[in-house]
mmCIF file of C-alpha atoms and ligand atoms in Angstrom:
data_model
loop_
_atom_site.group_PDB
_atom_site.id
_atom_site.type_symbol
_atom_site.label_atom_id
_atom_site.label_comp_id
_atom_site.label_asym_id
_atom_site.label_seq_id
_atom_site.Cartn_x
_atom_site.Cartn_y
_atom_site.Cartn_z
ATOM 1 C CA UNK A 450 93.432 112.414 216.004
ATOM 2 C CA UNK A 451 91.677 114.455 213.383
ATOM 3 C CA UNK A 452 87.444 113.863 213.141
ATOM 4 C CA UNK A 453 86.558 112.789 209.661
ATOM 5 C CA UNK A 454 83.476 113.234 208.444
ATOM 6 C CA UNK A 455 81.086 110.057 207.479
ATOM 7 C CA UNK A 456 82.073 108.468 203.568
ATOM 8 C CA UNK A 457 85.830 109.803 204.015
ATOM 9 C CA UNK A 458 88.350 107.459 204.823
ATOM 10 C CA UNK A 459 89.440 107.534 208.580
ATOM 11 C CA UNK A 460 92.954 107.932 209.535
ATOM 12 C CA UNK A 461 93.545 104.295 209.637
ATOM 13 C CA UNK A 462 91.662 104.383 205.891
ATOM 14 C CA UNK A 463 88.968 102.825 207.231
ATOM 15 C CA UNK A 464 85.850 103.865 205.353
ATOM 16 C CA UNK A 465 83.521 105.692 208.014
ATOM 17 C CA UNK A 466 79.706 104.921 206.925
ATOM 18 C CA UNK A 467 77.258 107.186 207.402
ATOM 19 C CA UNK A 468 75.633 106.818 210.135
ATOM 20 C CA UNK A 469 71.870 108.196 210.867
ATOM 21 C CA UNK A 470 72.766 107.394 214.542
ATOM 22 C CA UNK A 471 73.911 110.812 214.848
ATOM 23 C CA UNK A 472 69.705 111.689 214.078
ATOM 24 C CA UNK A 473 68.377 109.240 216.306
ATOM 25 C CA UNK A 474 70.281 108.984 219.626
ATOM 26 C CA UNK A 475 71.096 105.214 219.337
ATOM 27 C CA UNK A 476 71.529 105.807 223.634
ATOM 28 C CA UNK A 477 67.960 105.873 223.883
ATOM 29 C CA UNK A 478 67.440 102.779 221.964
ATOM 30 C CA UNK A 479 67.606 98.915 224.124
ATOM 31 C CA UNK A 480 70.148 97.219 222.832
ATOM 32 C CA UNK A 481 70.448 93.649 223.284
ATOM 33 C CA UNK A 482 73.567 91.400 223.765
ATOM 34 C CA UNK A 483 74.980 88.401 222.493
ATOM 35 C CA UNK A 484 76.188 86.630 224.912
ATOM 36 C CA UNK A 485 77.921 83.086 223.545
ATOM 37 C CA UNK A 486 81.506 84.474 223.736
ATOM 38 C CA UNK A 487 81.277 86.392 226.904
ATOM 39 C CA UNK A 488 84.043 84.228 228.619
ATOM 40 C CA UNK A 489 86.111 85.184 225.466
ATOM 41 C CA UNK A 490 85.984 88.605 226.902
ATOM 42 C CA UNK A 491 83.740 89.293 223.652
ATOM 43 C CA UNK A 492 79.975 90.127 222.981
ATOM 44 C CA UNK A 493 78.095 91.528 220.078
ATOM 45 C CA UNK A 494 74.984 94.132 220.916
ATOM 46 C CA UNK A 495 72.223 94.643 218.374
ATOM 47 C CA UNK A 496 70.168 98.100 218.639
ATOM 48 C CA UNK A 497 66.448 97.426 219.154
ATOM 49 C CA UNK A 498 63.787 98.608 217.096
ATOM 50 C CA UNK A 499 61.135 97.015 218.852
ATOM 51 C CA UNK A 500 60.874 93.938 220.544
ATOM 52 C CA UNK A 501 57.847 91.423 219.140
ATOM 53 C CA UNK A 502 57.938 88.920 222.185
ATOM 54 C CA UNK A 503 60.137 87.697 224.609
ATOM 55 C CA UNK A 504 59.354 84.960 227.397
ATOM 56 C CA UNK A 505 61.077 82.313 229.956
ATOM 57 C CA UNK A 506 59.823 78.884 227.996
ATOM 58 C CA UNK A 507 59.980 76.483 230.159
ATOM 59 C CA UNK A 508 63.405 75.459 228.546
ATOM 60 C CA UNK A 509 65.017 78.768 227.777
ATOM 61 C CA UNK A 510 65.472 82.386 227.202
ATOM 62 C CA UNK A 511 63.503 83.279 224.233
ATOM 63 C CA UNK A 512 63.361 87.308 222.496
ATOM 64 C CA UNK A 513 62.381 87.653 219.224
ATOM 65 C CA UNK A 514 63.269 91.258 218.192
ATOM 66 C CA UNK A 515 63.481 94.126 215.172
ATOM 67 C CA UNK A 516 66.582 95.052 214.118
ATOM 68 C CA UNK A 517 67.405 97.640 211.508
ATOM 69 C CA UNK A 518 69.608 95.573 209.169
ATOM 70 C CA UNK A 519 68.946 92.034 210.166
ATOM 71 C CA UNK A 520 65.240 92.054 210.348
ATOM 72 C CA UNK A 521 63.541 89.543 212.898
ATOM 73 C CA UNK A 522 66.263 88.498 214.808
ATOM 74 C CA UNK A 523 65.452 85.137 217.213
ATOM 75 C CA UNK A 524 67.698 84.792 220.269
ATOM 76 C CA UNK A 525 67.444 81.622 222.901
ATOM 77 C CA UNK A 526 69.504 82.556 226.065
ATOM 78 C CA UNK A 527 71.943 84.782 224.596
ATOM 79 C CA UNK A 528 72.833 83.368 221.666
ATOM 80 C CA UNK A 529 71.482 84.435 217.573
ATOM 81 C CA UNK A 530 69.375 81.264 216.505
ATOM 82 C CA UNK A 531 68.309 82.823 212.727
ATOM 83 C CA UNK A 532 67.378 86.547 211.586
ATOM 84 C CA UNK A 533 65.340 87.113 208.333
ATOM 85 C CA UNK A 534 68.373 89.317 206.646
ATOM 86 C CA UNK A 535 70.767 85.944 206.966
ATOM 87 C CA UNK A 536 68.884 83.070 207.504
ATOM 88 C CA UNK A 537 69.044 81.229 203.760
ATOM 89 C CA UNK A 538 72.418 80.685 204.230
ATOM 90 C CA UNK A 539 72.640 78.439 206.928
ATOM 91 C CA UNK A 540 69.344 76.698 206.132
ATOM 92 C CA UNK A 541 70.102 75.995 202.699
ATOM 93 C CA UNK A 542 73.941 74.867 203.280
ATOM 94 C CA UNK A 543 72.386 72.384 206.153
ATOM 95 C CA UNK A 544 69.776 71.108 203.940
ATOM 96 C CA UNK A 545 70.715 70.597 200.080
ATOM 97 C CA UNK A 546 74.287 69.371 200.646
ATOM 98 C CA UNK A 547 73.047 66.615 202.731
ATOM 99 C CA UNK A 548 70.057 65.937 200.463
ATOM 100 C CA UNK A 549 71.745 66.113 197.121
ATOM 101 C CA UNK A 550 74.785 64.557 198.160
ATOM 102 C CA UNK A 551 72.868 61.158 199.004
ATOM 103 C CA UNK A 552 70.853 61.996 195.987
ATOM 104 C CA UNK A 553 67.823 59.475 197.034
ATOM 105 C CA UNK A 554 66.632 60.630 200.546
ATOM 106 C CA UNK A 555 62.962 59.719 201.122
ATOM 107 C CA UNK A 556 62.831 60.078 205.084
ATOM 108 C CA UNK A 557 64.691 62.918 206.720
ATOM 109 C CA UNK A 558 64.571 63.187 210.025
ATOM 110 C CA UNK A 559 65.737 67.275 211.704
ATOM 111 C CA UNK A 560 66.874 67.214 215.604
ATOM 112 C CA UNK A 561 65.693 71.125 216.877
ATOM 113 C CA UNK A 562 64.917 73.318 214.047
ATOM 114 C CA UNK A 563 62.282 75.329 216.500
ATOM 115 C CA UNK A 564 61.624 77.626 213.893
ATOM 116 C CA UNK A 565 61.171 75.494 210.635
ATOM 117 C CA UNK A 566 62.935 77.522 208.562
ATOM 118 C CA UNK A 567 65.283 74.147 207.790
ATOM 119 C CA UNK A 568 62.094 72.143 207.330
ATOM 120 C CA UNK A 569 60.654 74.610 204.638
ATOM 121 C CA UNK A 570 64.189 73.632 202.492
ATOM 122 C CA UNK A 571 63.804 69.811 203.114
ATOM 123 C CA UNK A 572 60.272 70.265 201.428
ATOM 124 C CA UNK A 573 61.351 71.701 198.633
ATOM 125 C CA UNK A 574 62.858 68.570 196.982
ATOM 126 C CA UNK A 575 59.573 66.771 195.775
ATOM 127 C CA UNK A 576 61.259 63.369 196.062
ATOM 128 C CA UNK A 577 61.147 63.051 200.603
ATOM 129 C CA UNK A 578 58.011 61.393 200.975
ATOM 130 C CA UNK A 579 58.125 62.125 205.017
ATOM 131 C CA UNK A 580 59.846 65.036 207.266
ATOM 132 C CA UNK A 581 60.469 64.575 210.603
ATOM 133 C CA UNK A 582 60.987 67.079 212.746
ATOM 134 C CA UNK A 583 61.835 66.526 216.999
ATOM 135 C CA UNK A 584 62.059 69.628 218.803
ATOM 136 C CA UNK A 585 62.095 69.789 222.467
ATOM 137 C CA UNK A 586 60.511 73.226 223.197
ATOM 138 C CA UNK A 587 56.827 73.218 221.814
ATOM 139 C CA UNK A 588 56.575 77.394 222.369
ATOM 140 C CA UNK A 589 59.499 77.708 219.696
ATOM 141 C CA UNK A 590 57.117 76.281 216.918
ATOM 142 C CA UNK A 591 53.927 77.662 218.455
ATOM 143 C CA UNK A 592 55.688 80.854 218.485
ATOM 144 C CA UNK A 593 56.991 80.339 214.927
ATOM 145 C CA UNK A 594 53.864 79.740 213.750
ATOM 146 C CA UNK A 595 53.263 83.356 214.727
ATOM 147 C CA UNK A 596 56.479 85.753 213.737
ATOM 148 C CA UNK A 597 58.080 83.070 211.782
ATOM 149 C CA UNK A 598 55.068 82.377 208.837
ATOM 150 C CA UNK A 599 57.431 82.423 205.865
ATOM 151 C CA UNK A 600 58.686 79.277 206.997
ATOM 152 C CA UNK A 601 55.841 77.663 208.780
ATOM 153 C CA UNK A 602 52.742 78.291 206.323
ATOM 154 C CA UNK A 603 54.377 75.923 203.864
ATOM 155 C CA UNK A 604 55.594 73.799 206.523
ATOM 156 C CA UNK A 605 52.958 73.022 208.562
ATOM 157 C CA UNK A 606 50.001 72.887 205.934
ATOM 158 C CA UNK A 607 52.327 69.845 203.624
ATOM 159 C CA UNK A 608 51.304 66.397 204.687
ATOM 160 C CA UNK A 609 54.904 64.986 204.442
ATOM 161 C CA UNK A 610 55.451 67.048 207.283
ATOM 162 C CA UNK A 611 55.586 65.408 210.976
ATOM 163 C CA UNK A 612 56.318 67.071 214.354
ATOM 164 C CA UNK A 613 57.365 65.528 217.192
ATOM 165 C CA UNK A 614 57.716 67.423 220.692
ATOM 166 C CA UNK A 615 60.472 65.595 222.685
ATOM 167 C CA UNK A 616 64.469 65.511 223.662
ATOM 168 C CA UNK A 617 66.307 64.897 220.222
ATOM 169 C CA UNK A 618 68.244 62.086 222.504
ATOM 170 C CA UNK A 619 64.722 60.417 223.669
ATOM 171 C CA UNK A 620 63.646 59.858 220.286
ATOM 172 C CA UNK A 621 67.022 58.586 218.561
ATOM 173 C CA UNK A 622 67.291 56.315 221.583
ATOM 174 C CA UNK A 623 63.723 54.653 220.936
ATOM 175 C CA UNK A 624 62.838 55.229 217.577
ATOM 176 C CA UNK A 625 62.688 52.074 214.984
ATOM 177 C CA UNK A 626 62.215 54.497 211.953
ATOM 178 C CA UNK A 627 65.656 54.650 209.783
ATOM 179 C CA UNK A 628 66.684 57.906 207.716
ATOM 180 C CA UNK A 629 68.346 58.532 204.801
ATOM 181 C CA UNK A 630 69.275 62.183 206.032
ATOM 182 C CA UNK A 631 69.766 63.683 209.773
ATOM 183 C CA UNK A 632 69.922 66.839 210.038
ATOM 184 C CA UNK A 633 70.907 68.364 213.759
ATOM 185 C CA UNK A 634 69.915 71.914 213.694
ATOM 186 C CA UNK A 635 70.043 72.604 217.608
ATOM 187 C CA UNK A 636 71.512 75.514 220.050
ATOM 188 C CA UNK A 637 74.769 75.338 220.930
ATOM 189 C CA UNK A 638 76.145 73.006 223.697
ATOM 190 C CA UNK A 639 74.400 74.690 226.716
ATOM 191 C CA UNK A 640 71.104 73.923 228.118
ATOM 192 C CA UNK A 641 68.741 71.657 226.701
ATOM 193 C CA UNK A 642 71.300 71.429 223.654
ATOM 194 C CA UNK A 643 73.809 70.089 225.382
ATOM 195 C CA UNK A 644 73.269 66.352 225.214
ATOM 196 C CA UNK A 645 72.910 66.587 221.120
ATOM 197 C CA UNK A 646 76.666 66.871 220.864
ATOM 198 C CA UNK A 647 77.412 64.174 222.652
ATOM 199 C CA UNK A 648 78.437 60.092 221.780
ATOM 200 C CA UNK A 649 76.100 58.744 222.988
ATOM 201 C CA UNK A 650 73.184 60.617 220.957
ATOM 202 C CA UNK A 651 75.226 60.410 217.698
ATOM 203 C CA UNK A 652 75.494 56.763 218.373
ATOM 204 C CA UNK A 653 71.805 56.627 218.566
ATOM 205 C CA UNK A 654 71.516 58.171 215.199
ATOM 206 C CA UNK A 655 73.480 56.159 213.539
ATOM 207 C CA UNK A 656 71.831 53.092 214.758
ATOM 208 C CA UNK A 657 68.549 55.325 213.093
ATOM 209 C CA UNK A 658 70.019 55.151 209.547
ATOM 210 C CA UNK A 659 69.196 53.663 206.713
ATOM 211 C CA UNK A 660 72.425 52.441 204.868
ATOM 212 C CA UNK A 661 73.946 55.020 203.146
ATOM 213 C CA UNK A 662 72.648 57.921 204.665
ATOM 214 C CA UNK A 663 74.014 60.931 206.319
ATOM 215 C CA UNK A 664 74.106 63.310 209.226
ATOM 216 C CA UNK A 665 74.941 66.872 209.350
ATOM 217 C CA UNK A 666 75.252 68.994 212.822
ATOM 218 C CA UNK A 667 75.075 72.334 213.677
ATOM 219 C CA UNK A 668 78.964 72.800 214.878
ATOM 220 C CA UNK A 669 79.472 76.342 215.794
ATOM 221 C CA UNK A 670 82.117 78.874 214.917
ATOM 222 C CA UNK A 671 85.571 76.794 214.555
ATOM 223 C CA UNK A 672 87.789 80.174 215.151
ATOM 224 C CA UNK A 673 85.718 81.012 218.221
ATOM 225 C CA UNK A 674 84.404 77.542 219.039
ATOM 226 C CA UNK A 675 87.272 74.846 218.031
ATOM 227 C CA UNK A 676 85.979 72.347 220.775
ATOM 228 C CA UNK A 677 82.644 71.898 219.610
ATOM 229 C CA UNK A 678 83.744 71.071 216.480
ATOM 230 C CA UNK A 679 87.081 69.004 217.413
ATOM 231 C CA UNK A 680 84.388 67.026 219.857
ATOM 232 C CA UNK A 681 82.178 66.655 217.094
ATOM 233 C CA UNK A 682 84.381 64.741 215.235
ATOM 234 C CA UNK A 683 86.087 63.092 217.140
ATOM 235 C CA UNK A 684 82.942 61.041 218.020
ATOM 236 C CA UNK A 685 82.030 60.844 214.454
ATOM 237 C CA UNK A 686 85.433 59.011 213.929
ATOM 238 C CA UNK A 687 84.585 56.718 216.326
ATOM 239 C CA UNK A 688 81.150 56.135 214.693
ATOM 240 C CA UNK A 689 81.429 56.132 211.005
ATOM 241 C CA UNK A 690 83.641 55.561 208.150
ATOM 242 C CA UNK A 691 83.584 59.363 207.037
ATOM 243 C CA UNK A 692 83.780 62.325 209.341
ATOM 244 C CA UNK A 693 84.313 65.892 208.291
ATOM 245 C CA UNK A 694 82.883 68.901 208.375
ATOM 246 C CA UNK A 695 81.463 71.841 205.571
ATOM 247 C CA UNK A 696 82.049 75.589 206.105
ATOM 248 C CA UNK A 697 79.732 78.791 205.347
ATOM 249 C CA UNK A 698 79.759 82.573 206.195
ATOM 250 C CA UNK A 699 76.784 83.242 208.639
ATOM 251 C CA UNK A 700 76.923 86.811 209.016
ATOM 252 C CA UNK A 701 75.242 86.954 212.908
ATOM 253 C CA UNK A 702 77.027 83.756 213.789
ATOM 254 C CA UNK A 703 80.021 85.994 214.619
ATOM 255 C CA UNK A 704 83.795 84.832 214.199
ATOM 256 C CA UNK A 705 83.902 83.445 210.611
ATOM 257 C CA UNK A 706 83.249 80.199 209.023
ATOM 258 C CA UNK A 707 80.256 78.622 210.501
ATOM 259 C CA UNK A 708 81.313 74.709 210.653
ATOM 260 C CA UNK A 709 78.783 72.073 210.075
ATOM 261 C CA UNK A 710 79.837 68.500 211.097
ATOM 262 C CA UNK A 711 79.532 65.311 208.185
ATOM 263 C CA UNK A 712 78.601 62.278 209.258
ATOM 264 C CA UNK A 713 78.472 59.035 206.787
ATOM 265 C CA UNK A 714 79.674 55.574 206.193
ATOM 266 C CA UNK A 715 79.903 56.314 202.132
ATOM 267 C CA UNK A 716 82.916 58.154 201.964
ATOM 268 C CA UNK A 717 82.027 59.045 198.236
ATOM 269 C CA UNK A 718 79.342 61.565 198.973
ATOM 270 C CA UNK A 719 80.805 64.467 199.668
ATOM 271 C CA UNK A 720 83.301 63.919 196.440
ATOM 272 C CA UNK A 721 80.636 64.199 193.898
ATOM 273 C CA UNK A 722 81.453 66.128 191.027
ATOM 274 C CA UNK A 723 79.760 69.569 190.108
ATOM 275 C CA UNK A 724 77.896 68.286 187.301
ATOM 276 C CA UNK A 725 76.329 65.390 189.146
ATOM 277 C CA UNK A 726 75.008 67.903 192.274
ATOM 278 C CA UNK A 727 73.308 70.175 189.559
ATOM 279 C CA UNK A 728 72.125 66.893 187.610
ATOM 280 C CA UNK A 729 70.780 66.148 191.054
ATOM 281 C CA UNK A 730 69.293 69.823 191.720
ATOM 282 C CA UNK A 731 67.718 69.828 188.731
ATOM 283 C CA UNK A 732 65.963 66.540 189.485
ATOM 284 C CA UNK A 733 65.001 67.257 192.309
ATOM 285 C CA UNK A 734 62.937 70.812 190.479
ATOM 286 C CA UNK A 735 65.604 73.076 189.900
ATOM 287 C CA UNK A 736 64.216 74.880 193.054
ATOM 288 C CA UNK A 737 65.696 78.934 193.241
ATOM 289 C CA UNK A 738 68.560 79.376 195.695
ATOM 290 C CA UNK A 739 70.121 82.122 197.210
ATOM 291 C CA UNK A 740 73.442 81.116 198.494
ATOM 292 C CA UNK A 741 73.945 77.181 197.544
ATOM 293 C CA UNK A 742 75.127 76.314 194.311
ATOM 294 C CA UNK A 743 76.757 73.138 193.065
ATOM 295 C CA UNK A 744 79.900 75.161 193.119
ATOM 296 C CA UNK A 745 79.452 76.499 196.653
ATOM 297 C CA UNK A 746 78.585 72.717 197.584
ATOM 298 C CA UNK A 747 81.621 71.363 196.308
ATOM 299 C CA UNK A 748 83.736 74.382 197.742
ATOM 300 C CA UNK A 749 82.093 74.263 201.228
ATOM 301 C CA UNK A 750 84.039 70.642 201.850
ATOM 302 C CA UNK A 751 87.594 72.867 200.848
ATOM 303 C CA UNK A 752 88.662 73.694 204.819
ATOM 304 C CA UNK A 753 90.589 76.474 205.577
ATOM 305 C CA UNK A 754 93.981 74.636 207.163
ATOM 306 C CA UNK A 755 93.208 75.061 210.640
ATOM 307 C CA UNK A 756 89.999 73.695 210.305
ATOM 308 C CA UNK A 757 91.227 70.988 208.225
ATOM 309 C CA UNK A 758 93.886 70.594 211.079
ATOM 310 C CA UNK A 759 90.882 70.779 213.866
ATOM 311 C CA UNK A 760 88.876 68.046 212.213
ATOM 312 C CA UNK A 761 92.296 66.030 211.589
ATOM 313 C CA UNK A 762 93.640 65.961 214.761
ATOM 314 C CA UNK A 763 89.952 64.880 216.313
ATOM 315 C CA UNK A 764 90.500 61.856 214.777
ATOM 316 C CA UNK A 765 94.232 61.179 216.675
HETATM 317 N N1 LIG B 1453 70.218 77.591 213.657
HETATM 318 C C1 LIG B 1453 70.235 77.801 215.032
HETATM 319 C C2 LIG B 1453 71.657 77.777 215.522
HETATM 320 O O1 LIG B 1453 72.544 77.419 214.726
HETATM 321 O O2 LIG B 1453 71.931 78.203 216.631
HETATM 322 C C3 LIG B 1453 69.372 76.789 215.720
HETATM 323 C C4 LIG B 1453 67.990 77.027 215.422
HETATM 324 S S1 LIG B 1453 66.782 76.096 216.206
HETATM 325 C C5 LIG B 1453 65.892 77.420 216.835
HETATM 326 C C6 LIG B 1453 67.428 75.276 217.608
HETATM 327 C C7 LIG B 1453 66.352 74.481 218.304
HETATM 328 O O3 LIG B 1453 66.922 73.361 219.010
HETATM 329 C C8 LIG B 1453 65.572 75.274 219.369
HETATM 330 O O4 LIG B 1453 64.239 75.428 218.962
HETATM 331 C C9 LIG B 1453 65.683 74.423 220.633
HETATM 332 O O5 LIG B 1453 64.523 74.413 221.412
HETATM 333 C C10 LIG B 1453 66.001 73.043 220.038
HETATM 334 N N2 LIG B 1453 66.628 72.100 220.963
HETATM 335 C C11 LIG B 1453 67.586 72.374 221.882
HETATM 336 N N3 LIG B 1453 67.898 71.244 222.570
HETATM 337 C C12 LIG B 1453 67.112 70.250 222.056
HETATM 338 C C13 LIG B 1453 66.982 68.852 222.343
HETATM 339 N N4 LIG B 1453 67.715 68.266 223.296
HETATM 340 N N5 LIG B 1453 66.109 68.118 221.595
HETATM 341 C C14 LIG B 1453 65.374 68.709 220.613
HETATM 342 N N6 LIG B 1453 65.435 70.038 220.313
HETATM 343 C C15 LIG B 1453 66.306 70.789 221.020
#
């Protein structure tokens, strides 16, 4: 095989990028692995720049590092949980679909969201009144509140704003409040995540909405990850009129479409034409985006077929 040098196509016609690695001996730098897929016989390593902080919580793993191209990069045991480069997409897909879709949420109430960078896009439509926000591991926020200030200085100084420390289950299962939106941004079904993709806790949410409202979930990588989603689903069929799911590209959620689950008993509200979603954004202030559009909302609910045949068969 003939070398090529960098910014000439390879043999294969892949584009070689030039790489400064060949400067700075990328041997000498840490790098650190993500380790969701390992059974797959697959893992993902990031090269360190420097790592900000990195402790045993008393619930998990937790590094928070510098990477070249991502930025801050958060990790709980092994697995990517946001990274400065990426982060708007999958905050602002889980956020303004569910909020503009039911197009009169007041209370929202967000399982997990350690960091608050989901919280910070709930706040920006003027019309909730109250944020909720249950999160099991207190050092995630107090940490946040530290490396994560883009999204917590709003968050934490807006008196809508509420945060409770305590299993996402234990609350659902006592509270008496009722939403109009749930949003379930947690880790992925290991650990303390585990139980929020279960029946029972998305019974106990639905018996915390208010009629008409909706619940998204954090559902993992369907190409990587089918039986998180398929799970998913299948309990939402069980539970509510309308179950489905919404797709985006999260670049360091690796393996394609990220799916996040639907969960509502007002089948209409995720068939809402364009013009009513940006009648509804621009209610709400117009705020800027940076990946969601009305278009992108509408699109999000078009499945690639075996996703649409995942979430189809879940119901069987
Ligand atoms: N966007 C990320 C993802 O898709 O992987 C998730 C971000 S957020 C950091 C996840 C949060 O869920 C973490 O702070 C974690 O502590 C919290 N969490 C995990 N299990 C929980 C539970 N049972 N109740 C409440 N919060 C939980």
């Amino acid at each position: 095989m003939t070398a090529t040098s960098p910014g000439e196509p390879g043999h294969d016609g892949v584009m070689l990028m030039p790489t400064r690695a060949c400067e700075e001996p990328m041997a000498d730098k840490r790098w650190i692995a993500e380790t969701l897929f390992e059974e797959l016989g697959f893992r993902m390593t990031f090269a360190v720049e420097r790592v900000l902080y990195e402790t045993a919580t008393g619930h998990q793993h937790l590094v928070l590092f510098e990477h070249k191209l991502f930025g801050k990069m958060l990790m709980l045991d092994g697995a990517t949980q946001v990274t400065a480069r990426d982060e708007f997409i999958y905050h602002e897909m889980m956020t303004h679909v569910p909020i503009l879709a039911h197009g009169r949420a007041r209370e929202v109430l967000i399982v997990g969201g350690g960091d608050c960078g989901i919280a910070e896009e709930v706040l920006k439509h003027t019309a909730v009144t109250r944020l909720t926000q249950v999160e099991i591991d207190a050092s995630v926020v107090e940490f946040s509140k530290e490396h994560f200030p883009e999204f917590t200085g709003a968050v934490l100084a807006d008196p809508r704003f509420d945060l409770v420390i305590d299993d996402g289950m234990n609350y659902v299962a006592k509270s008496d409040r009722r939403f109009d939106v749930i949003i379930v941004d947690s880790t992925d079904p290991q650990g303390p995540g585990g139980v929020l993709f279960t029946y029972d806790f998305y019974a106990a949410c639905k018996r915390c909405m208010a009629a008409g409202a909706i619940m998204v979930t954090q559902n993992g990588v369907p190409f990587l990850q089918p039986d998180e989603l398929v799970s998913s689903v299948g309990h939402f069929h069980r539970l509510f009129a309308d179950a489905a799911c919404y797709v985006a590209a999260v670049p360091t959620y690796v393996g394609g479409h990220m799916a996040m689950g639907w969960a509502t008993d007002d089948a209409a509200l995720r068939r809402l034409s364009e013009d009513t979603i940006a009648q509804r954004h621009a209610r709400a202030g117009a705020f800027a985006t940076r990946y969601w559009t009305p278009h992108v909302h509408r699109a999000a609910f078009a499945l690639p077929r075996f996703i649409a045949e995942a979430v189809e068969n879940a119901k069987n």
